[in-house]
Short mmCIF file of C-alpha atoms in Angstrom, two decimals:
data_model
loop_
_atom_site.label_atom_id
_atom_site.label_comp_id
_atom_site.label_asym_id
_atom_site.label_seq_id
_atom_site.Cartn_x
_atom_site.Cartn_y
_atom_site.Cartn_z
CA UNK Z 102 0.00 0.00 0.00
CA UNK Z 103 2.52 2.57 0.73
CA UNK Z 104 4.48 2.02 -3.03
CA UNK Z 105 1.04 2.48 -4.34
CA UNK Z 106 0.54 5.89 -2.28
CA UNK Z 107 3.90 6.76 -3.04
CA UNK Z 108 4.42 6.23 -6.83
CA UNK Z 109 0.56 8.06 -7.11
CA UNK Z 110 2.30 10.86 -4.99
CA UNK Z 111 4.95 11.38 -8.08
CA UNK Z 112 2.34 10.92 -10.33
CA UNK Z 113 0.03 13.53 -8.76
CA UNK Z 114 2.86 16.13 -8.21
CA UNK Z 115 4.16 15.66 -11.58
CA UNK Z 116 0.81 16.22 -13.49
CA UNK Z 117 -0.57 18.97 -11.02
CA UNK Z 118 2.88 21.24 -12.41
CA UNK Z 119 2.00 20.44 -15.70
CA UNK Z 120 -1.63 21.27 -15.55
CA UNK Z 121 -1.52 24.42 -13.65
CA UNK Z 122 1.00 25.57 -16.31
CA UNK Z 123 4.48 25.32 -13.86
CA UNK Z 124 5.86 22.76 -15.94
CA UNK Z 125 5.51 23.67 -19.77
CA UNK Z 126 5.65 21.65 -22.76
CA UNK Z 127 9.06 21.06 -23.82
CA UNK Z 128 10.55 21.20 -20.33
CA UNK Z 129 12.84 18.95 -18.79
CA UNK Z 130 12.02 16.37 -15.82
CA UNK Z 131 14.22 15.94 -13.10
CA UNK Z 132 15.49 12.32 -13.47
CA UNK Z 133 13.68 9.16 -11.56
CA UNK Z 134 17.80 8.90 -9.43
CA UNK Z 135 17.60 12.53 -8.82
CA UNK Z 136 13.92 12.84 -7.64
CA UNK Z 137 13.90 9.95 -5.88
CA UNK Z 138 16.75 11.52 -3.47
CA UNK Z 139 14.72 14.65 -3.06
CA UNK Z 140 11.20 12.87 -2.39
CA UNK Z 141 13.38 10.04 -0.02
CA UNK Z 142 11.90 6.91 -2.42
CA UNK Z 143 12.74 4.32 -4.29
CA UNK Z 144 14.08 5.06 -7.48
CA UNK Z 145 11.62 2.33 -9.28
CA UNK Z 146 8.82 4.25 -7.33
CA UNK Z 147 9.50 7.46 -9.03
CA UNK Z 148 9.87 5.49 -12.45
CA UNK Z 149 7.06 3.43 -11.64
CA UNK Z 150 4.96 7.31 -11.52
CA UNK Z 151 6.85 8.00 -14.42
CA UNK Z 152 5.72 5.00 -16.57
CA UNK Z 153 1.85 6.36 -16.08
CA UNK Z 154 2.28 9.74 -17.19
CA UNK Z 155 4.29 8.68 -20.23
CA UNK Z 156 1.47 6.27 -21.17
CA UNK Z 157 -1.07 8.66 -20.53
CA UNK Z 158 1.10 11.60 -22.95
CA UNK Z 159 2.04 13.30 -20.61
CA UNK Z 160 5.74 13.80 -20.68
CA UNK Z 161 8.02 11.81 -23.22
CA UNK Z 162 11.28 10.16 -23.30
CA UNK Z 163 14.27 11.84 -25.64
CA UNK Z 164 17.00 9.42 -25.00
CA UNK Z 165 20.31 11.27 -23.58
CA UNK Z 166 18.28 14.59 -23.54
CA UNK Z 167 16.26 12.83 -20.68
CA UNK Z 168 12.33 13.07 -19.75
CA UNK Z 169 10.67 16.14 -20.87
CA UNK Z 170 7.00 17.14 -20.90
CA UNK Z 171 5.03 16.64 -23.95
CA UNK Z 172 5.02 18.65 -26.88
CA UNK Z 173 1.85 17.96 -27.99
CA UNK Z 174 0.44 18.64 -24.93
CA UNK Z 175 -1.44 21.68 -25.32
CA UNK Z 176 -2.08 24.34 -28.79
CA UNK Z 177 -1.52 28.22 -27.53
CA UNK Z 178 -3.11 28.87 -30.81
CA UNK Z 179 -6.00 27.13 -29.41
CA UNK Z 180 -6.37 28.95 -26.20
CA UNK Z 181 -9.34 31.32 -25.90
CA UNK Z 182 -9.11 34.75 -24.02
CA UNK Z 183 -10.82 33.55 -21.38
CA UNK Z 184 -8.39 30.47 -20.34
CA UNK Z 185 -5.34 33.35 -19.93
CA UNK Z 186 -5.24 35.06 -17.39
CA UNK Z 187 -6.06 38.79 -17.31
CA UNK Z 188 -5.06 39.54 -14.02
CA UNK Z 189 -3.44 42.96 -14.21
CA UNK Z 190 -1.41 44.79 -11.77
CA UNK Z 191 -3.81 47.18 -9.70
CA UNK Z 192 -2.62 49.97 -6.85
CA UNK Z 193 0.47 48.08 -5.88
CA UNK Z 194 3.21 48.91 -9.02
CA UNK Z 195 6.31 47.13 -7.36
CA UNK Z 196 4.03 43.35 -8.43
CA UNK Z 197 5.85 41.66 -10.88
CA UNK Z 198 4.36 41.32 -13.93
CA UNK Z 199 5.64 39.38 -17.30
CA UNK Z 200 5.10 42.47 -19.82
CA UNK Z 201 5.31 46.20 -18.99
CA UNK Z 202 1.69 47.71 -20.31
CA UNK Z 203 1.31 51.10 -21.84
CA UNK Z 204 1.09 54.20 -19.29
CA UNK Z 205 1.86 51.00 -16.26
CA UNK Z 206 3.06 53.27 -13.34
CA UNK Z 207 6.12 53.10 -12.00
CA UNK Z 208 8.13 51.91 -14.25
CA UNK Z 209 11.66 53.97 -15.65
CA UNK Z 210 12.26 53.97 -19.57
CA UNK Z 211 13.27 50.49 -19.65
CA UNK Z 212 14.73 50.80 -23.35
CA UNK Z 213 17.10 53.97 -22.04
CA UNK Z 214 18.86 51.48 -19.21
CA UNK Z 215 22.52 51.11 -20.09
CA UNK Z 216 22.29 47.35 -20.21
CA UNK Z 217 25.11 46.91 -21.93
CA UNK Z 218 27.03 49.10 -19.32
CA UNK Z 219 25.36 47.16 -16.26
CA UNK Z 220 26.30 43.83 -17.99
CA UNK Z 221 29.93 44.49 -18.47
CA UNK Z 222 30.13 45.82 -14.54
CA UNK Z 223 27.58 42.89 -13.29
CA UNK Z 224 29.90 40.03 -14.93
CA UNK Z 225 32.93 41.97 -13.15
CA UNK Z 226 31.41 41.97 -9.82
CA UNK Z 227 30.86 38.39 -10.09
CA UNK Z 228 34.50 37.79 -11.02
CA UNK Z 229 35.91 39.08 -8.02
CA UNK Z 230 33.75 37.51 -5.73
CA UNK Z 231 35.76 36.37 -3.00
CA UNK Z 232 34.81 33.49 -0.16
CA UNK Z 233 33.94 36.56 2.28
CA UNK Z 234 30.83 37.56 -0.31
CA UNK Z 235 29.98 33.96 -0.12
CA UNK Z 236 28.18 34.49 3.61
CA UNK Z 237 24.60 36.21 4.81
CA UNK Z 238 24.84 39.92 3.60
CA UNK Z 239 24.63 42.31 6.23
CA UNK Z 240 21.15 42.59 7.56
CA UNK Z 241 21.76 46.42 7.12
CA UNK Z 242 23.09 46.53 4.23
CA UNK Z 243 26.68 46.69 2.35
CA UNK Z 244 28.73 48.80 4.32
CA UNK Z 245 30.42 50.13 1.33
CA UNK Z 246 27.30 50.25 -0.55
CA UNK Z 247 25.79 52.39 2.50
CA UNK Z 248 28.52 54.56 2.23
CA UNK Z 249 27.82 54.85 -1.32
CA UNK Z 250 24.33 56.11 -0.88
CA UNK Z 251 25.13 58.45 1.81
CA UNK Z 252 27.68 60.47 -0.25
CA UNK Z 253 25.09 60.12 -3.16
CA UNK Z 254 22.35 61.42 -0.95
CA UNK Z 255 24.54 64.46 0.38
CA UNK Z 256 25.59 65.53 -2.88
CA UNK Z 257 22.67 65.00 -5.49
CA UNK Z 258 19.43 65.39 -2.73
CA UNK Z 259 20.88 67.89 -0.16
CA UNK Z 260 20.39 65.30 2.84
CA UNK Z 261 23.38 65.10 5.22
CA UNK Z 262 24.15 61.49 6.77
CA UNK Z 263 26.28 58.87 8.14
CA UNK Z 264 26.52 55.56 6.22
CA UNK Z 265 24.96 53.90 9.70
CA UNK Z 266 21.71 56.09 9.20
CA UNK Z 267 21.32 54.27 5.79
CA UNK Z 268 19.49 50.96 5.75
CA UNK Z 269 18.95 48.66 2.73
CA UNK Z 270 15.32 47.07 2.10
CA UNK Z 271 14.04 45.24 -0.63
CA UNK Z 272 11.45 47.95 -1.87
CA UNK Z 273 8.40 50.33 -0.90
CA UNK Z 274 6.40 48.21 0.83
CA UNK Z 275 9.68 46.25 2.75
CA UNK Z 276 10.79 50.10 3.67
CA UNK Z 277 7.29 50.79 5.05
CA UNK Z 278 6.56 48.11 6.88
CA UNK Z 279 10.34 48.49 8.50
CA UNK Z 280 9.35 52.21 9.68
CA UNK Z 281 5.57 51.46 11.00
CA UNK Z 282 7.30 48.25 13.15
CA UNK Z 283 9.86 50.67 14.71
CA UNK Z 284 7.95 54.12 14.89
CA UNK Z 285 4.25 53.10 15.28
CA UNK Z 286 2.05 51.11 17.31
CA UNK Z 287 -1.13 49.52 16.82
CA UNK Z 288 -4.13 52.32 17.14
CA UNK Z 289 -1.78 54.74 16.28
CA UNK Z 290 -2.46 57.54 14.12
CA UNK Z 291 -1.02 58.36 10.87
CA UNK Z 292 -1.78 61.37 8.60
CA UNK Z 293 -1.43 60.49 4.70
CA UNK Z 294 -2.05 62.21 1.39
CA UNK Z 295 -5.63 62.65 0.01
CA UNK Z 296 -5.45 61.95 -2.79
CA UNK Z 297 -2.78 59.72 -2.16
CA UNK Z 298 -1.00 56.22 -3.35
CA UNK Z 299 -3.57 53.65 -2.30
CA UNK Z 300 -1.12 50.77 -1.56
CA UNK Z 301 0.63 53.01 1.26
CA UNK Z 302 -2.57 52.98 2.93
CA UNK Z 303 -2.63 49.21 2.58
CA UNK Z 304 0.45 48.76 4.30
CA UNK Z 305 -0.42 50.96 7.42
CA UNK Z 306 -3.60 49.23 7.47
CA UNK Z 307 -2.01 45.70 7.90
CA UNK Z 308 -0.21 47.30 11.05
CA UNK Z 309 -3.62 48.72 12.29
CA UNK Z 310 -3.23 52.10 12.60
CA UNK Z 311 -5.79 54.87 12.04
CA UNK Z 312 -4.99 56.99 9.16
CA UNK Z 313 -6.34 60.27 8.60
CA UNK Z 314 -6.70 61.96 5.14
CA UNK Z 315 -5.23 65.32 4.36
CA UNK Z 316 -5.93 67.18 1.59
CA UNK Z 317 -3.94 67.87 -1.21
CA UNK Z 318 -3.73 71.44 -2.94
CA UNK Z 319 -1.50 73.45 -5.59
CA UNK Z 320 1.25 73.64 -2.87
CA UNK Z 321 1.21 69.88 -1.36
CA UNK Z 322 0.02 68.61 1.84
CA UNK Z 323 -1.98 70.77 4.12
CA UNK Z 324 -1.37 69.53 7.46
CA UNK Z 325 -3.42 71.87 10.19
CA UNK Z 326 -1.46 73.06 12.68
CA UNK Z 327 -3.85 71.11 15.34
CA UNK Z 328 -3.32 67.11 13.83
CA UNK Z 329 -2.82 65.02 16.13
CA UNK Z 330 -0.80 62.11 14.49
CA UNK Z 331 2.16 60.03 15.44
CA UNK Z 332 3.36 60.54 12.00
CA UNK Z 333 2.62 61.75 8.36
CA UNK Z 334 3.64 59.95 5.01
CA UNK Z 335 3.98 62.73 2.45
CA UNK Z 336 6.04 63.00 -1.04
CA UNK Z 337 6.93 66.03 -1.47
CA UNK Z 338 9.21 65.98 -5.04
CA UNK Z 339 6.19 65.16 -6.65
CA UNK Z 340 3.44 64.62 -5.05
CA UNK Z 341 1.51 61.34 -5.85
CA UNK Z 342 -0.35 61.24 -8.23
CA UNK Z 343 -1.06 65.19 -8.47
CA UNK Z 344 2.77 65.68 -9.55
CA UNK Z 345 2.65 69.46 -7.49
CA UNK Z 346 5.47 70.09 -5.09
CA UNK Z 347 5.58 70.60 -1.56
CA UNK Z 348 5.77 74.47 -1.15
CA UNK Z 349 8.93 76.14 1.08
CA UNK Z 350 6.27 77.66 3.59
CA UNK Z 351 4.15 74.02 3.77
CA UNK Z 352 7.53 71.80 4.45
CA UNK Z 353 8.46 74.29 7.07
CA UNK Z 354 5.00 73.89 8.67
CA UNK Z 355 5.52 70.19 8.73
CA UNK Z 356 9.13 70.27 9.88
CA UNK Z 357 7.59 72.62 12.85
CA UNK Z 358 4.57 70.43 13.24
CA UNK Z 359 6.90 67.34 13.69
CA UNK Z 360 8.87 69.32 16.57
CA UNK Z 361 6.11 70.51 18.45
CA UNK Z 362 3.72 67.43 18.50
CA UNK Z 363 7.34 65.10 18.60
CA UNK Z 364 5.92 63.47 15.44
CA UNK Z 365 7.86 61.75 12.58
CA UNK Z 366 7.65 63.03 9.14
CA UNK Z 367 8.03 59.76 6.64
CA UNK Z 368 9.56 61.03 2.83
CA UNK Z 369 8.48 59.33 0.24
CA UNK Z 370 11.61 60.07 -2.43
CA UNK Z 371 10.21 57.78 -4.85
CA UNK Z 372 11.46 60.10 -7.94
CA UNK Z 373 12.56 63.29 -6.72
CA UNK Z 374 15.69 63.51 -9.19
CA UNK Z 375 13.41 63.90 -12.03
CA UNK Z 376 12.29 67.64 -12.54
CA UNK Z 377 11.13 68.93 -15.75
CA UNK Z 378 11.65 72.76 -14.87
CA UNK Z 379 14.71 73.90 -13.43
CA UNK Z 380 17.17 71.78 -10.93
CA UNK Z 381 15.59 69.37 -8.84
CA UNK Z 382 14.56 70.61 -5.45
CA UNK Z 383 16.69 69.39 -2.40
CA UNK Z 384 14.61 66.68 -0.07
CA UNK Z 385 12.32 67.66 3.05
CA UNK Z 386 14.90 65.47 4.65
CA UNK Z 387 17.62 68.27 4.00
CA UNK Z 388 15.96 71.16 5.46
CA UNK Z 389 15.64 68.64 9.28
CA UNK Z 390 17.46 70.16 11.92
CA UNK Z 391 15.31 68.41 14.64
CA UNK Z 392 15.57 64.79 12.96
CA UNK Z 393 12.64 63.88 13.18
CA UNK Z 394 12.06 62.79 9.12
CA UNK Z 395 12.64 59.71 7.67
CA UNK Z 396 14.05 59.39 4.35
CA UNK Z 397 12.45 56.77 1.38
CA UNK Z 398 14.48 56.25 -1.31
CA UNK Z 399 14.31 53.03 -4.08
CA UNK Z 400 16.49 52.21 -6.78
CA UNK Z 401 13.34 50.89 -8.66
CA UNK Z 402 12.57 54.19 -10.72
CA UNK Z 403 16.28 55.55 -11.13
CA UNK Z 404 18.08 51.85 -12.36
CA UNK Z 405 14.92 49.42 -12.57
CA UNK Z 406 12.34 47.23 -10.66
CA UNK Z 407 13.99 44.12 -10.83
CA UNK Z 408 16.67 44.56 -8.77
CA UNK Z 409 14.15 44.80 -5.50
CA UNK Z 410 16.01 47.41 -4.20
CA UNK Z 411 15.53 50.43 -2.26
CA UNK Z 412 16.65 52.43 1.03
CA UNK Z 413 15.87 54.07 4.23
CA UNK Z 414 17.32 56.92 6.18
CA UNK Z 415 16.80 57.08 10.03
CA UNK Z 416 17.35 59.67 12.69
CA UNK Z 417 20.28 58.93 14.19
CA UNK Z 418 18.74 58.57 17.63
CA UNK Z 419 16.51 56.02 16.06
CA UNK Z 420 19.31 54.03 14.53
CA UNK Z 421 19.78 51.47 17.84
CA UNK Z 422 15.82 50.59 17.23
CA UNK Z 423 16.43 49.55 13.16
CA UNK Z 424 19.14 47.70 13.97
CA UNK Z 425 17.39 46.32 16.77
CA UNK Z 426 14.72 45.36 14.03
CA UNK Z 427 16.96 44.54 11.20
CA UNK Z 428 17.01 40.91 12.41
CA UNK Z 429 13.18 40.54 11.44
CA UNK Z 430 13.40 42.92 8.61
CA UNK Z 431 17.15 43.05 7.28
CA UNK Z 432 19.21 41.21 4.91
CA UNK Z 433 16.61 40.89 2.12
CA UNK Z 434 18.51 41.62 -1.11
CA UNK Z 435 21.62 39.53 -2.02
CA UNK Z 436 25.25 40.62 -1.45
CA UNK Z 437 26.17 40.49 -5.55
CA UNK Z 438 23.22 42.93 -6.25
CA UNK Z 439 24.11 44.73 -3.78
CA UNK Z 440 28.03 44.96 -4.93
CA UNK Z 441 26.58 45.64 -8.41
CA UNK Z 442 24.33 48.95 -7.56
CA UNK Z 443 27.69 50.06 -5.21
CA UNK Z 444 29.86 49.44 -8.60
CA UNK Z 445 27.35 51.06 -10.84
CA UNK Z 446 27.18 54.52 -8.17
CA UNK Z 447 30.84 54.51 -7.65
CA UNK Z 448 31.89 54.49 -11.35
CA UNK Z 449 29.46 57.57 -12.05
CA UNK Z 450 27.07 55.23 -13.82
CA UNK Z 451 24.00 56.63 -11.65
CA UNK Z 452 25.06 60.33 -12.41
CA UNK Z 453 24.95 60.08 -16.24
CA UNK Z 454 22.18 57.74 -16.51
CA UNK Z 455 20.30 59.75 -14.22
CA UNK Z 456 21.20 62.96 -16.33
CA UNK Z 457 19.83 61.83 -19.16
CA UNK Z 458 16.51 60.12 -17.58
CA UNK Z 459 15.78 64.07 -16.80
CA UNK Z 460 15.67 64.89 -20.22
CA UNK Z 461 14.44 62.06 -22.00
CA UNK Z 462 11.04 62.19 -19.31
CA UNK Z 463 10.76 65.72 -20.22
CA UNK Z 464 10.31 65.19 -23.91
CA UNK Z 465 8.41 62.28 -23.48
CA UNK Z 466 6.02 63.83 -21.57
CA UNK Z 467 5.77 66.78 -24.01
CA UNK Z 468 5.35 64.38 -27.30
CA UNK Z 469 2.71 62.57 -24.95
CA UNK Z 470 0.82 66.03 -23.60
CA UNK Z 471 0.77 67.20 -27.25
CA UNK Z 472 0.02 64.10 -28.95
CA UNK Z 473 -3.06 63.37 -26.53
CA UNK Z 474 -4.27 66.90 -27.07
CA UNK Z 475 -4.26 66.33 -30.65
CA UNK Z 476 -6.44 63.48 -30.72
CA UNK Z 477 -8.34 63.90 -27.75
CA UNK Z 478 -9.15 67.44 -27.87
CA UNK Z 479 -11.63 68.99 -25.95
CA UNK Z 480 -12.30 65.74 -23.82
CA UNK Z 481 -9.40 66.62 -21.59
CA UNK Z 482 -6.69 68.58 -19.83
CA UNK Z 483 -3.64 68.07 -19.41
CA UNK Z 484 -1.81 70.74 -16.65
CA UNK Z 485 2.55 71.55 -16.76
CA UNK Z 486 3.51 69.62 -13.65
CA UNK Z 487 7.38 70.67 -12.40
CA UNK Z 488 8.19 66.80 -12.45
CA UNK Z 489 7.49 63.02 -12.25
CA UNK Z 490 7.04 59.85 -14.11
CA UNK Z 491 3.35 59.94 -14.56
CA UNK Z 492 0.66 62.81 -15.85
CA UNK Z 493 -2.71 63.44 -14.78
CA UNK Z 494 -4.98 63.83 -17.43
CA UNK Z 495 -8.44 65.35 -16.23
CA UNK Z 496 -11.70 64.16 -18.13
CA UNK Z 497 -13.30 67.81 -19.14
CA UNK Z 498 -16.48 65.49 -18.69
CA UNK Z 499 -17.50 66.04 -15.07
CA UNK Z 500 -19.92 63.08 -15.00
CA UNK Z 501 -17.44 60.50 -16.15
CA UNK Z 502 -16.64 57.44 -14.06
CA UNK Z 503 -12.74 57.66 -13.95
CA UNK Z 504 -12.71 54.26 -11.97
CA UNK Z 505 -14.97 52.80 -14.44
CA UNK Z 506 -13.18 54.47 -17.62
CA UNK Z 507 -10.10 53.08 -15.99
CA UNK Z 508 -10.91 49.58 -15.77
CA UNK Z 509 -12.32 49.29 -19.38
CA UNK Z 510 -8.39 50.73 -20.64
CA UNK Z 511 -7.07 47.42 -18.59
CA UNK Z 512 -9.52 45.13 -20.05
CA UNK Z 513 -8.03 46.53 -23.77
CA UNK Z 514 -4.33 46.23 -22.42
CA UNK Z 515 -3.82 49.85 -21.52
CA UNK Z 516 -2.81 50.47 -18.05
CA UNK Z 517 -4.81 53.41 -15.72
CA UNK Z 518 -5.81 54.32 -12.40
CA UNK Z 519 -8.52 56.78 -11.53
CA UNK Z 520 -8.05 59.71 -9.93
CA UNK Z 521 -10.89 58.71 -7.74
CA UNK Z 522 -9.06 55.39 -6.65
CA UNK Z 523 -6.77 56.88 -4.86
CA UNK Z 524 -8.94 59.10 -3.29
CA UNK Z 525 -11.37 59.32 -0.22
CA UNK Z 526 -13.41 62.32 -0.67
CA UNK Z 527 -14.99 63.45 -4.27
CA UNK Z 528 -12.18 64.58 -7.10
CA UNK Z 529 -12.50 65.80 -10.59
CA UNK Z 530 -12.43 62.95 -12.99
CA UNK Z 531 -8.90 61.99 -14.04
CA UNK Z 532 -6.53 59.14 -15.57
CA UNK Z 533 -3.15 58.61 -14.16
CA UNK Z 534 -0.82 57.68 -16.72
CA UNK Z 535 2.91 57.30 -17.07
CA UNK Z 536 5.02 58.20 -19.90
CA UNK Z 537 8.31 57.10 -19.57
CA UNK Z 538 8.00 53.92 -21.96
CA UNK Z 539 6.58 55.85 -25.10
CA UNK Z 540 9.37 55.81 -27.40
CA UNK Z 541 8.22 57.96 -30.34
CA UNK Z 542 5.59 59.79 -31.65
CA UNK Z 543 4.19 56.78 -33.69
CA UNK Z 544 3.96 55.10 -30.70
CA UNK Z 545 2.25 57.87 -29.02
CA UNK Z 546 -0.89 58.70 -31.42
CA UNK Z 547 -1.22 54.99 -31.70
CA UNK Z 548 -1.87 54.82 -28.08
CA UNK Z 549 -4.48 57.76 -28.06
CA UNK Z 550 -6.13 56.95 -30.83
CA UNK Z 551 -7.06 53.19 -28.71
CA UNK Z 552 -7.83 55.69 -25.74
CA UNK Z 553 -10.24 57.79 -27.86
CA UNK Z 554 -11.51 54.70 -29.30
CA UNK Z 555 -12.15 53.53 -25.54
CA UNK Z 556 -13.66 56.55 -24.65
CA UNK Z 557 -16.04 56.42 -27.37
CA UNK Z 558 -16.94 53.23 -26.91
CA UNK Z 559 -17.69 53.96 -23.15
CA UNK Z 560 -19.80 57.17 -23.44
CA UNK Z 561 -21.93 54.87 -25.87
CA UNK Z 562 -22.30 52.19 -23.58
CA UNK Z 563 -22.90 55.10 -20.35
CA UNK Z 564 -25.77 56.96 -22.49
CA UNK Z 565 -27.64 53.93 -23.41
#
């Protein structure tokens, strides 16, 4: 009875990969010696489980090639929409997904990365590994990569601090979640944005803390002077997803707001090097005598999202508490990528690629702001915005469903949020769209035309 159980159990787990899609047609089978050590059976079990699905079609011997899964096995030809999946990313931009869509947030000019560049320096930091790189990274990060970031920081973003203020995290949410297990506790309360990125307030959420909305104007945040909050989460480059920056006489109302209630001010640096207009303003984190900000920063719009990388900045009388922490929440990206974003920094890599990011996002979001108005005419408006990665586009229609409008653009394979998504009280009617992957003007009209095409489609479909 048990070789029965067992051979069905390599039978089972074999078939369940191949029908769920995690082993594909054309893929190779671990061999019946080698899967019998990792299962801890017989080797004729596992051949025994082996025999079945080759007699069923399953998978298919190919002599010294070894056991692969069938060929014949499935027709993608054959597939109809509604057997692939059309899950597409929603608030949270740091998922993974296989193919970047048009106007997907978050995400740099991927065909502007210096591959080539990275390559070369990548393949070189893997050479000279040595048996010390071999171990556990530091679960704060590189040392020499910290150090990196702090001269980085002090120079390009105005922020003054020591390499043992710097912590490395593995992205957004990672850095979040990092802060609100040090800083807050549960029923604590935490001013954010309105309107605001939506997948912030998920995070705080899963810590169970109140938050409490503050609105959003021309000049940023508008904190009153009477909030009571243990801290605020504010981005004030760029503020997301309106793009306006956090005025002089606002962040000096927050820094003094943080000093008299003894409150934490949480940046949210997430693209602050890119300004259209003029040199990029120096962080809130800069202008902190009384320490009492936090500084965000990720690697994920500046180099790219795969390499899971991004950094905090703590007050140096919080820096016993992170490290205190780091155990549960440090050592999350590997020591090579780590070496490879230190390499990259320290050879001026960042600098120049940065450099040119500025000005290739500030044509492509005039081609895109021109373009749109073009086609789309009257339907919309498009405002200057000082910086960013995204543009709002407002619906001149005030009775449009942005939410709605939204969702029919990601059934047709064109990424957008609603304005009214990421917000909790009534806003005009707007689509948040980036612009850093639309390469030419082609491109560009092609795109708009679909979106007018969209539109049309759903003004019919909202008067019947």
């Amino acid at each position: 009875m048990a070789k029965v159980l067992a051979y069905k159990q390599v039978y089972q787990r074999i078939h369940t990969a191949i029908m769920q899609g995690i082993l594909k047609p054309g893929e190779r089978l671990p061999s019946a010696r080698t899967l019998a050590k990792e299962m801890g059976v017989a080797r004729g079990t596992v051949e025994e489980g082996y025999a079945i699905l080759k007699a069923e079609g399953y998978i298919e011997s190919r002599g010294q090639a070894g056991t692969l899964v069938s060929q014949h096995l499935f027709d993608p030809a054959k597939l109809k929409p509604s057997q692939v999946s059309t899950r597409q990313p929603g608030f949270d931009t740091e998922v993974a997904t296989s193919a970047v869509l048009p106007f997907q947030l978050g995400i740099p000019a991927l065909d502007a990365f210096p591959r080539q560049a990275w390559a070369r320096m990548a393949a070189r930091c893997a050479r000279n590994i040595n048996l010390d790189d071999l171990t556990y990274p530091s679960v704060y990060g590189s040392p020499q990569l910290r150090i990196a970031i702090a001269q980085y920081l002090q120079l390009a973003r105005g922020v003054q601090c020591e390499p043992s203020q710097v912590f490395i995290t593995s992205g957004y949410v990672h850095s979040i979640n990092w802060i609100a297990h040090v800083l807050l506790r549960p029923q604590a309360k935490v001013a954010v944005e309105d309107p605001g990125y939506p997948l912030t307030r998920k995070i705080l959420a899963n810590h169970n803390v109140n938050i409490v909305p503050i609105a959003v104007d021309g000049e940023g945040i508008n904190l009153p002077p009477n909030t009571q909050a243990t801290a605020v989460i504010v981005t004030p480059a760029h503020q997301s997803p309106t793009c306006v920056s956090l005025s002089l006489q606002r962040r000096q109302v927050l820094l003094d707001w943080a000093e008299h209630n003894q409150s934490w001010i949480i940046e949210d640096d997430y693209d602050g090097e890119y300004r259209h207009t003029g040199q990029p303003l120096p962080a809130l984190k800069s202008l902190d005598t009384q320490d009492r900000v936090i500084y965000s920063g990720t690697f994920s719009k500046v180099l790219f999202p795969g390499l899971r990388m991004a950094y905090i900045v703590v007050p140096k009388s919080q820096v016993p508490a992170f490290e205190q922490c780091s155990e549960l929440y440090g050592g999350n990206v590997s020591g090579l990528t780590q070496a490879c974003v230190q390499t990259f920094m320290q050879e001026g890599h960042l600098s120049r690629h940065i450099q040119r990011m500025r000005k290739l996002y500030r044509e492509r979001r005039e081609l895109t702001a021109r373009v749109f108005k073009q086609v789309l005419g009257s339907r919309i408006a498009i405002e200057p915005q000082p910086g960013g990665m995204h543009m709002l586009v407002k619906l001149t229609d005030p009775n449009i469903d942005d939410a709605e409008l939204a969702d029919k653009m990601m059934q047709a394979g064109l990424f957008a949020q609603g304005l009214s998504q990421w917000s909790s009280r009534p806003v005009h009617p707007s689509l948040i769209l980036s612009f850093t992957n639309i390469g030419t003007e082609e491109e560009c009209r092609e795109l708009a035309l679909r979106l007018r095409d969209i539109m049309d489609s759903f003004q019919v479909a909202q008067d019947c």
